[in-house]
Amino acid sequence: MKSTKILPQKVNGLSGSIVIPGDKSISHRGVMFGAIAKGKSTIRNFLTGEDCLSTIDCFRKMGVSINLTDDVVEVEGKGFLGLTEPSDILDVGNSGTTTRLILGILSGNTFHSCLIGDESIAKRPMNRVTAPLRMMGASIDGRSEGGYTPLAVRGKKLTAIDYVSPVASAQVKSAVLLAGLNATGVTSVTEPAKSRDHTERMLRAFGCEVEEEGLKVSIKGGQALTGTEITVPGDISSAAFFLVAGAITPNSTITLKNVGMNPTRTGIIDVLTRMGANLSIENERVVNFEPVADLIISTSALSGIEISGDLIPRLIDEIPIIALLASQASGETVIKDASELKVKETNRIDTVVNELTKLGVDIQSTDDGMIITGSTDALNGNQVSSYGDHRIGMMLAIASLITEGEIQLENPESIAVSYPNFFNHLEQISVNK
Ligand code: SPQ
């Protein structure tokens, strides 16, 4: 049975600081690349969210020894072809990143494997990855001709391709590049707009050569990864919830420490700045191969803007919380070119519009996004649902900070997918008198 949580009531302000937990995308990649590398890797500040634990579980089933103590992961890498045939089904849980990236590793391996995930994963399109992998020679079968989980993979010898992806997707790019690592020839992926580049950066940290030319990324097959040490920066997608909370909750100033500032992820910073948020970026530094900073945000008056084009892949996961931000800005915010939202953990155009409408926000869905007409009136309480989507659950919890009346959130557990201590952090900065 699904549980319901009464969300914290309207607060008098937010104050203090939070250390943002490790980046989900980078944590996944740390374990995966560590597993296919030769030698030991240590990953610090690892995100212990459920999605990343699913990745650990899948590689353990392929014979990789992985030790997790608090937020430190030690992986005894076995080399790309040192993974062993899993005797059990690989369960990816709710994680699209695990499913799609692992397919790139399994396709060029030597054994048979099966992948399964939860109800949400079963609805997410896998043909965007299985199609280019098959062009390389992969043997993948599953529902709707390999379009959906459960999937079965028979490892094959792969040949490089020069793939032009119809979508700007780091998961597609990464799956093809990972398959390319063990293919004959040079594999390239060209995207319509730049998606997050953690794979490219981390492959270099593991000693691989990766070429980039505009929107094209290439990798030569036959390169071996060498185990390394990684410190994961805080996840800007998690920080985004508190950035918006600080901007829209009256009487607030909060500091978010250790936030990853990779330029392929900082669309939320651009949006906040353009809307008039009071945001400062301090202590900028590079940790391993990723830029990091501390962010300070205070309440301010905001104005609506248009969010579209190449900016979309740089903030795709932040759109649910940006919709809430826009609800508190004067004028209209138009979000377009974002039809990728329809294939996330939920159809995030529908779930954002449905749930914010229940709280009294003036919001309409469009074919590729949404239009929000802002107002600084308080939102109203209601019974809402995360629909099992962590980002919808956290957005609704932040909405409760500016709501008159009670919000009851169905299925709050989904938040543990990417931010297990979200409610503790929220409580830590809430000023109640
Ligand atoms: O891993 P999953 O379930 O796909 O998670 C999401 C999220 O909101 O956390 C998407 F629903 O993030 C993706 C992101 O949208 C993580 C990701 C990655 O680590 O490579 C890339 C993005 O997806 P895509 O399809 O644009 O490549």
Coordinates of C-alpha atoms and ligand atoms in Angstrom, one line a residue:
M1 CA 0.0 0.0 0.0
K2 CA 1.2 3.5 -0.8
S3 CA 1.8 5.8 2.2
T4 CA 0.9 9.5 2.6
K5 CA 2.9 12.1 4.3
I6 CA 1.6 15.4 5.7
L7 CA 4.2 17.9 4.4
P8 CA 5.8 20.5 6.6
Q9 CA 3.5 23.6 6.9
K10 CA 4.3 27.1 5.7
V11 CA 7.5 28.3 7.3
N12 CA 8.6 31.8 8.5
G13 CA 11.7 31.6 6.3
L14 CA 14.7 29.5 5.5
S15 CA 18.2 30.0 7.1
G16 CA 21.5 28.1 7.4
S17 CA 23.4 25.8 5.2
I18 CA 23.2 22.4 3.6
V19 CA 26.0 20.2 2.2
I20 CA 24.4 18.9 -1.0
P21 CA 24.7 15.1 -1.4
G22 CA 26.7 13.4 -4.2
D23 CA 25.7 13.7 -7.9
K24 CA 23.6 10.8 -9.1
S25 CA 24.9 10.8 -12.7
I26 CA 28.5 10.8 -11.5
S27 CA 28.0 8.2 -8.8
H28 CA 26.5 5.7 -11.3
R29 CA 29.4 6.3 -13.6
G30 CA 32.0 5.9 -10.9
V31 CA 30.7 2.4 -10.1
M32 CA 30.3 1.3 -13.7
F33 CA 33.6 2.6 -14.9
G34 CA 35.3 1.3 -11.7
A35 CA 33.8 -2.2 -12.4
I36 CA 35.1 -2.3 -16.1
A37 CA 38.5 -0.8 -15.2
K38 CA 41.6 -2.7 -14.2
G39 CA 42.5 -2.3 -10.6
K40 CA 40.9 -0.7 -7.6
S41 CA 38.8 2.5 -7.7
T42 CA 37.6 4.5 -4.7
I43 CA 34.6 6.8 -5.0
R44 CA 34.0 9.3 -2.2
N45 CA 30.9 11.3 -1.5
F46 CA 29.0 8.6 -3.4
L47 CA 25.2 9.1 -3.5
T48 CA 23.5 6.3 -1.6
G49 CA 20.2 6.9 -3.3
E50 CA 18.2 3.9 -4.4
D51 CA 19.1 4.3 -8.1
C52 CA 22.9 4.2 -7.4
L53 CA 22.4 1.2 -5.1
S54 CA 20.7 -0.6 -8.1
T55 CA 23.9 0.0 -10.1
I56 CA 26.0 -1.5 -7.4
D57 CA 23.7 -4.5 -7.1
C58 CA 23.9 -5.1 -10.9
F59 CA 27.7 -5.1 -11.0
R60 CA 27.9 -7.3 -7.9
K61 CA 25.8 -9.9 -9.8
M62 CA 28.5 -9.8 -12.5
G63 CA 31.1 -10.8 -10.1
V64 CA 32.5 -7.4 -9.1
S65 CA 33.5 -6.9 -5.5
I66 CA 32.1 -3.6 -4.3
N67 CA 32.4 -2.4 -0.8
L68 CA 30.1 0.5 0.4
T69 CA 30.9 2.1 3.8
D70 CA 28.9 5.3 4.5
D71 CA 29.5 7.3 1.3
V72 CA 32.7 5.6 0.2
V73 CA 32.7 2.9 -2.4
E74 CA 35.6 0.6 -3.2
V75 CA 35.4 -1.2 -6.5
E76 CA 37.7 -4.1 -7.4
G77 CA 37.7 -3.6 -11.2
K78 CA 37.8 -6.7 -13.4
G79 CA 38.3 -5.1 -16.8
F80 CA 35.6 -4.8 -19.5
L81 CA 35.7 -8.5 -20.4
G82 CA 36.4 -9.7 -16.8
L83 CA 32.7 -9.3 -15.8
T84 CA 31.0 -12.7 -15.4
E85 CA 27.7 -14.0 -16.6
P86 CA 25.1 -13.1 -13.9
S87 CA 23.1 -16.1 -12.7
D88 CA 20.3 -13.9 -11.7
I89 CA 18.3 -11.1 -13.4
L90 CA 19.9 -7.7 -13.2
D91 CA 17.3 -5.4 -11.4
V92 CA 17.7 -1.8 -12.3
G93 CA 14.9 -0.6 -10.0
N94 CA 13.7 2.9 -11.1
S95 CA 16.9 3.9 -12.7
G96 CA 17.0 4.9 -16.4
T97 CA 20.7 5.7 -16.2
T98 CA 21.5 2.2 -14.9
T99 CA 19.4 0.5 -17.6
R100 CA 20.7 2.5 -20.6
L101 CA 24.4 2.7 -19.7
I102 CA 24.6 -1.0 -18.6
L103 CA 23.2 -2.0 -22.0
G104 CA 26.3 -0.4 -23.6
I105 CA 28.5 -2.6 -21.4
L106 CA 26.5 -5.8 -21.7
S107 CA 26.2 -5.6 -25.5
G108 CA 29.9 -6.0 -26.2
N109 CA 30.5 -8.6 -23.5
T110 CA 30.8 -12.3 -23.7
F111 CA 27.7 -13.6 -21.9
H112 CA 23.9 -13.6 -21.7
S113 CA 22.1 -11.3 -19.3
C114 CA 18.5 -10.1 -18.5
L115 CA 17.5 -6.7 -17.3
I116 CA 14.3 -5.8 -15.4
G117 CA 13.1 -2.7 -13.6
D118 CA 10.0 -1.3 -11.9
E119 CA 6.7 -0.2 -13.4
S120 CA 8.1 3.1 -14.4
I121 CA 11.1 1.7 -16.1
A122 CA 8.9 -0.7 -18.1
K123 CA 7.2 2.4 -19.7
R124 CA 10.5 4.2 -20.6
P125 CA 11.7 3.8 -24.2
M126 CA 14.8 1.7 -24.6
N127 CA 14.9 1.6 -28.4
R128 CA 16.8 5.0 -28.4
V129 CA 19.7 2.8 -27.0
T130 CA 18.9 -0.6 -28.4
A131 CA 18.7 0.8 -32.0
P132 CA 22.2 2.2 -32.2
L133 CA 23.6 -0.8 -30.2
R134 CA 22.1 -3.2 -32.8
M135 CA 23.7 -1.1 -35.6
M136 CA 27.0 -2.0 -33.8
G137 CA 26.1 -5.7 -33.9
A138 CA 24.4 -6.1 -30.5
S139 CA 21.9 -8.8 -29.9
I140 CA 19.1 -7.4 -27.6
D141 CA 15.6 -8.7 -27.3
G142 CA 12.6 -7.6 -25.2
R143 CA 9.1 -6.4 -25.2
S144 CA 8.1 -4.5 -28.4
E145 CA 11.1 -5.8 -30.2
G146 CA 13.6 -4.7 -27.6
G147 CA 11.9 -1.3 -27.1
Y148 CA 11.0 -1.9 -23.4
T149 CA 12.1 -3.9 -20.4
P150 CA 12.4 -6.8 -19.6
L151 CA 15.4 -7.1 -22.0
A152 CA 17.7 -10.0 -22.8
V153 CA 21.2 -9.3 -24.1
R154 CA 23.5 -11.8 -25.8
G155 CA 27.0 -10.4 -25.8
K156 CA 28.6 -10.0 -29.3
K157 CA 31.6 -8.6 -31.0
L158 CA 30.8 -5.1 -31.9
T159 CA 31.8 -2.8 -34.7
A160 CA 32.2 1.0 -34.4
I161 CA 29.5 3.3 -35.8
D162 CA 29.2 7.0 -36.5
Y163 CA 25.9 7.7 -34.8
V164 CA 23.8 10.8 -35.3
S165 CA 21.4 10.8 -32.4
P166 CA 17.9 12.3 -32.9
V167 CA 17.8 13.3 -29.2
A168 CA 20.2 15.2 -26.9
S169 CA 20.6 12.4 -24.3
A170 CA 23.6 11.7 -22.2
Q171 CA 22.2 8.2 -21.7
V172 CA 22.2 7.4 -25.4
K173 CA 25.6 9.0 -25.9
S174 CA 27.1 7.1 -22.9
A175 CA 25.6 3.7 -23.9
V176 CA 27.1 4.0 -27.4
L177 CA 30.5 5.3 -26.2
L178 CA 30.7 2.5 -23.6
A179 CA 29.9 -0.1 -26.3
G180 CA 32.5 1.7 -28.5
L181 CA 35.1 1.0 -25.8
N182 CA 35.1 -2.7 -26.8
A183 CA 34.2 -2.3 -30.5
T184 CA 36.6 -2.5 -33.5
G185 CA 37.3 1.0 -34.9
V186 CA 36.3 4.5 -33.8
T187 CA 32.8 5.1 -32.5
S188 CA 31.3 8.6 -32.7
V189 CA 28.0 10.1 -31.4
T190 CA 26.7 13.4 -32.6
E191 CA 23.9 15.0 -30.7
P192 CA 21.5 17.8 -31.7
A193 CA 22.4 19.8 -28.6
K194 CA 25.0 19.1 -25.9
S195 CA 23.9 16.8 -23.1
R196 CA 25.7 16.3 -19.8
D197 CA 29.3 15.3 -20.4
H198 CA 30.2 13.4 -17.2
T199 CA 30.9 10.2 -19.2
E200 CA 33.5 12.0 -21.3
R201 CA 35.2 13.6 -18.3
M202 CA 35.2 10.5 -16.3
L203 CA 36.5 8.2 -19.1
R204 CA 39.5 10.6 -19.3
A205 CA 40.0 10.3 -15.5
F206 CA 40.1 6.5 -16.0
G207 CA 42.9 7.0 -18.6
C208 CA 40.9 6.9 -21.8
E209 CA 41.3 9.1 -24.8
V210 CA 38.0 10.8 -25.8
E211 CA 37.9 13.2 -28.7
E212 CA 35.3 16.1 -28.8
E213 CA 34.6 18.3 -31.8
G214 CA 31.5 20.5 -31.5
L215 CA 28.6 18.2 -30.8
K216 CA 30.5 15.0 -31.9
V217 CA 32.3 12.8 -29.3
S218 CA 34.5 9.9 -30.5
I219 CA 36.2 7.0 -28.8
K220 CA 38.6 4.4 -30.1
G221 CA 37.8 0.8 -29.3
G222 CA 40.2 -1.4 -27.4
Q223 CA 41.2 1.2 -24.7
A224 CA 41.5 -0.1 -21.2
L225 CA 40.4 1.8 -18.1
T226 CA 42.7 2.0 -15.1
G227 CA 41.2 2.2 -11.6
T228 CA 41.3 5.6 -10.0
E229 CA 40.1 7.8 -7.1
I230 CA 37.0 10.0 -7.5
T231 CA 35.3 12.5 -5.3
V232 CA 31.8 13.1 -6.4
P233 CA 30.6 16.7 -6.3
G234 CA 27.1 17.6 -4.9
D235 CA 24.2 17.1 -7.3
I236 CA 23.0 20.4 -8.8
S237 CA 19.7 18.7 -9.6
S238 CA 19.3 18.1 -5.8
A239 CA 20.5 21.6 -5.0
A240 CA 17.9 23.0 -7.4
F241 CA 15.1 22.2 -5.0
F242 CA 16.7 24.3 -2.3
L243 CA 17.8 27.0 -4.7
V244 CA 14.1 27.5 -5.6
A245 CA 13.0 27.2 -2.0
G246 CA 15.4 30.0 -1.1
A247 CA 14.2 32.2 -3.9
I248 CA 10.5 31.9 -3.3
T249 CA 10.1 31.5 0.5
P250 CA 9.8 34.9 2.2
N251 CA 12.6 35.9 4.6
S252 CA 15.2 33.4 3.4
T253 CA 18.9 33.2 2.9
I254 CA 20.5 29.8 2.6
T255 CA 24.0 28.4 1.6
L256 CA 24.3 25.3 -0.5
K257 CA 27.7 23.8 -0.2
N258 CA 29.7 21.7 -2.7
V259 CA 27.4 22.0 -5.7
G260 CA 28.6 20.5 -9.0
M261 CA 28.8 23.3 -11.6
N262 CA 29.5 21.4 -14.8
P263 CA 28.3 23.8 -17.6
T264 CA 26.2 21.1 -19.2
R265 CA 24.1 21.0 -15.9
T266 CA 23.9 24.7 -14.9
G267 CA 20.8 25.7 -16.8
I268 CA 19.0 26.2 -13.5
I269 CA 21.6 28.9 -12.5
D270 CA 21.0 30.7 -15.9
V271 CA 17.2 30.6 -15.3
L272 CA 17.4 31.9 -11.7
T273 CA 19.7 34.7 -12.8
R274 CA 17.4 35.7 -15.7
M275 CA 14.3 35.6 -13.5
G276 CA 16.0 38.1 -11.1
A277 CA 17.0 35.7 -8.2
N278 CA 19.4 37.0 -5.6
L279 CA 22.1 34.3 -6.1
S280 CA 25.8 34.4 -5.6
I281 CA 28.4 31.8 -6.5
E282 CA 31.4 31.5 -4.2
N283 CA 34.5 29.3 -3.6
E284 CA 34.6 28.1 -7.2
R285 CA 37.1 25.2 -7.5
V286 CA 37.7 22.0 -9.5
V287 CA 37.3 18.7 -7.7
N288 CA 39.0 15.9 -9.8
F289 CA 37.6 16.7 -13.2
E290 CA 34.4 18.6 -12.4
P291 CA 33.8 22.2 -11.4
V292 CA 32.2 22.8 -7.9
A293 CA 31.1 25.9 -6.0
D294 CA 29.0 27.0 -2.9
L295 CA 25.8 28.9 -3.7
I296 CA 24.0 31.5 -1.6
I297 CA 20.4 32.3 -2.4
S298 CA 18.0 34.8 -0.9
T299 CA 14.3 35.7 -1.4
S300 CA 13.7 38.1 -4.3
A301 CA 11.0 39.3 -6.7
L302 CA 11.0 37.2 -9.9
S303 CA 9.8 37.7 -13.5
G304 CA 8.7 35.1 -16.0
I305 CA 10.9 34.1 -18.9
E306 CA 11.0 31.8 -21.9
I307 CA 13.0 28.6 -21.5
S308 CA 13.7 26.7 -24.7
G309 CA 16.3 25.4 -27.2
D310 CA 19.8 24.3 -26.2
L311 CA 19.1 25.3 -22.7
I312 CA 16.6 22.4 -22.2
P313 CA 19.2 19.6 -21.9
R314 CA 21.1 21.7 -19.4
L315 CA 18.1 21.7 -17.0
I316 CA 15.8 18.9 -18.1
D317 CA 15.6 17.3 -14.6
E318 CA 15.0 20.8 -13.0
I319 CA 11.8 21.6 -15.0
P320 CA 9.4 20.3 -12.3
I321 CA 11.0 22.7 -9.7
I322 CA 11.3 25.5 -12.3
A323 CA 7.5 25.2 -12.9
L324 CA 7.0 25.9 -9.2
L325 CA 9.6 28.8 -9.3
A326 CA 7.6 30.3 -12.3
S327 CA 4.4 30.1 -10.3
Q328 CA 5.8 32.8 -8.0
A329 CA 7.2 35.0 -10.8
S330 CA 5.3 38.0 -12.2
G331 CA 4.1 37.4 -15.8
E332 CA 4.3 34.3 -18.0
T333 CA 6.9 31.6 -18.1
V334 CA 6.9 29.5 -21.3
I335 CA 8.8 26.2 -21.3
K336 CA 9.1 24.7 -24.8
D337 CA 11.2 22.1 -26.8
A338 CA 11.0 19.9 -23.7
S339 CA 9.0 16.8 -25.0
E340 CA 11.8 14.6 -23.5
L341 CA 9.9 15.3 -20.2
K342 CA 7.3 12.8 -21.4
V343 CA 9.7 9.9 -21.1
K344 CA 11.1 10.4 -17.6
E345 CA 10.1 8.5 -14.4
T346 CA 6.6 9.9 -15.2
N347 CA 5.3 12.0 -18.0
R348 CA 6.6 15.1 -16.2
I349 CA 4.5 17.5 -18.4
D350 CA 1.3 15.8 -17.1
T351 CA 2.4 15.2 -13.5
V352 CA 3.7 18.7 -13.0
V353 CA 0.6 20.3 -14.5
N354 CA -1.8 18.0 -12.7
E355 CA -0.3 18.5 -9.2
L356 CA 0.4 22.2 -9.5
T357 CA -3.1 22.8 -10.7
K358 CA -4.4 21.0 -7.5
L359 CA -2.4 23.6 -5.5
G360 CA -4.0 26.5 -7.4
V361 CA -1.2 27.4 -9.9
D362 CA -2.3 28.8 -13.3
I363 CA -0.5 26.3 -15.5
Q364 CA -1.3 24.7 -18.9
S365 CA 0.4 21.9 -20.7
T366 CA 1.5 22.2 -24.3
D367 CA 2.8 19.6 -26.7
D368 CA 6.4 20.2 -25.7
G369 CA 6.3 21.9 -22.4
M370 CA 4.0 24.1 -20.3
I371 CA 3.0 27.8 -19.8
I372 CA 2.8 29.1 -16.2
T373 CA 1.2 32.4 -15.2
G374 CA 2.8 33.5 -12.0
S375 CA 1.4 35.2 -8.9
T376 CA 2.7 35.8 -5.4
D377 CA -0.6 34.6 -3.8
A378 CA -0.1 31.7 -1.5
L379 CA -0.9 28.2 -2.9
N380 CA -3.7 26.2 -1.5
G381 CA -3.3 22.8 0.3
N382 CA -4.6 19.6 -1.2
Q383 CA -4.0 15.8 -1.6
V384 CA -1.2 15.4 -4.2
S385 CA 1.0 12.5 -5.4
S386 CA 4.6 12.0 -6.5
Y387 CA 3.3 9.3 -8.8
G388 CA 6.5 7.4 -7.8
D389 CA 8.7 10.2 -9.3
H390 CA 11.3 11.6 -6.9
R391 CA 11.5 15.0 -8.6
I392 CA 7.7 15.5 -8.5
G393 CA 7.7 14.5 -4.8
M394 CA 10.5 17.0 -3.9
M395 CA 8.9 19.8 -5.9
L396 CA 5.6 19.3 -4.0
A397 CA 7.5 19.3 -0.7
I398 CA 9.0 22.7 -1.6
A399 CA 5.6 24.0 -2.6
S400 CA 4.3 23.2 0.9
L401 CA 6.7 26.0 2.2
I402 CA 4.5 28.6 0.6
T403 CA 1.1 27.0 0.9
E404 CA -1.8 28.0 3.2
G405 CA -3.3 24.8 4.5
E406 CA -2.0 21.2 4.5
I407 CA -0.5 19.3 1.6
Q408 CA -0.8 15.5 1.9
L409 CA 1.8 13.8 -0.4
E410 CA 1.1 10.3 -1.6
N411 CA 4.1 8.1 -2.2
P412 CA 6.8 10.3 -0.6
E413 CA 9.2 7.3 -0.5
S414 CA 10.2 7.8 -4.1
I415 CA 12.3 10.7 -3.0
A416 CA 14.9 8.2 -1.7
V417 CA 15.8 7.4 -5.4
S418 CA 18.0 10.5 -5.5
Y419 CA 17.9 12.3 -2.1
P420 CA 17.4 10.0 0.9
N421 CA 17.9 12.8 3.5
F422 CA 15.9 15.4 1.7
F423 CA 13.3 15.9 4.5
N424 CA 16.1 16.1 7.2
H425 CA 17.8 18.9 5.1
L426 CA 14.5 20.7 4.7
E427 CA 13.9 20.6 8.4
Q428 CA 17.5 21.7 9.1
I429 CA 17.0 25.1 7.3
S430 CA 13.3 25.7 8.2
V431 CA 12.6 28.6 10.5
N432 CA 9.3 28.0 12.3
K433 CA 9.0 30.9 14.6
Ligands
SPQ1 O1 18.3 7.8 -14.4 P1 17.0 8.4 -14.8 O2 15.9 7.6 -14.1 O3 16.8 8.6 -16.2 O4 17.0 9.8 -14.0 C1 16.8 11.2 -14.5 C2 16.4 12.0 -13.2 O5 15.4 12.8 -13.2 O6 17.1 11.8 -12.2 C3 15.7 11.3 -15.6 F1 14.6 11.0 -15.3 O7 18.0 11.8 -14.9 C4 18.7 11.5 -16.1 C5 18.7 12.7 -17.0 O8 17.4 13.2 -17.3 C6 20.1 11.1 -15.8 C7 21.0 11.2 -16.9 C8 22.4 10.6 -16.8 O9 22.9 10.4 -15.7 O10 23.0 10.4 -17.9 C9 20.7 11.9 -18.1 C10 19.4 12.5 -18.3 O11 18.7 11.7 -19.2 P2 18.8 11.7 -20.8 O12 17.7 10.8 -21.3 O13 18.5 13.1 -21.2 O14 20.1 11.2 -21.1

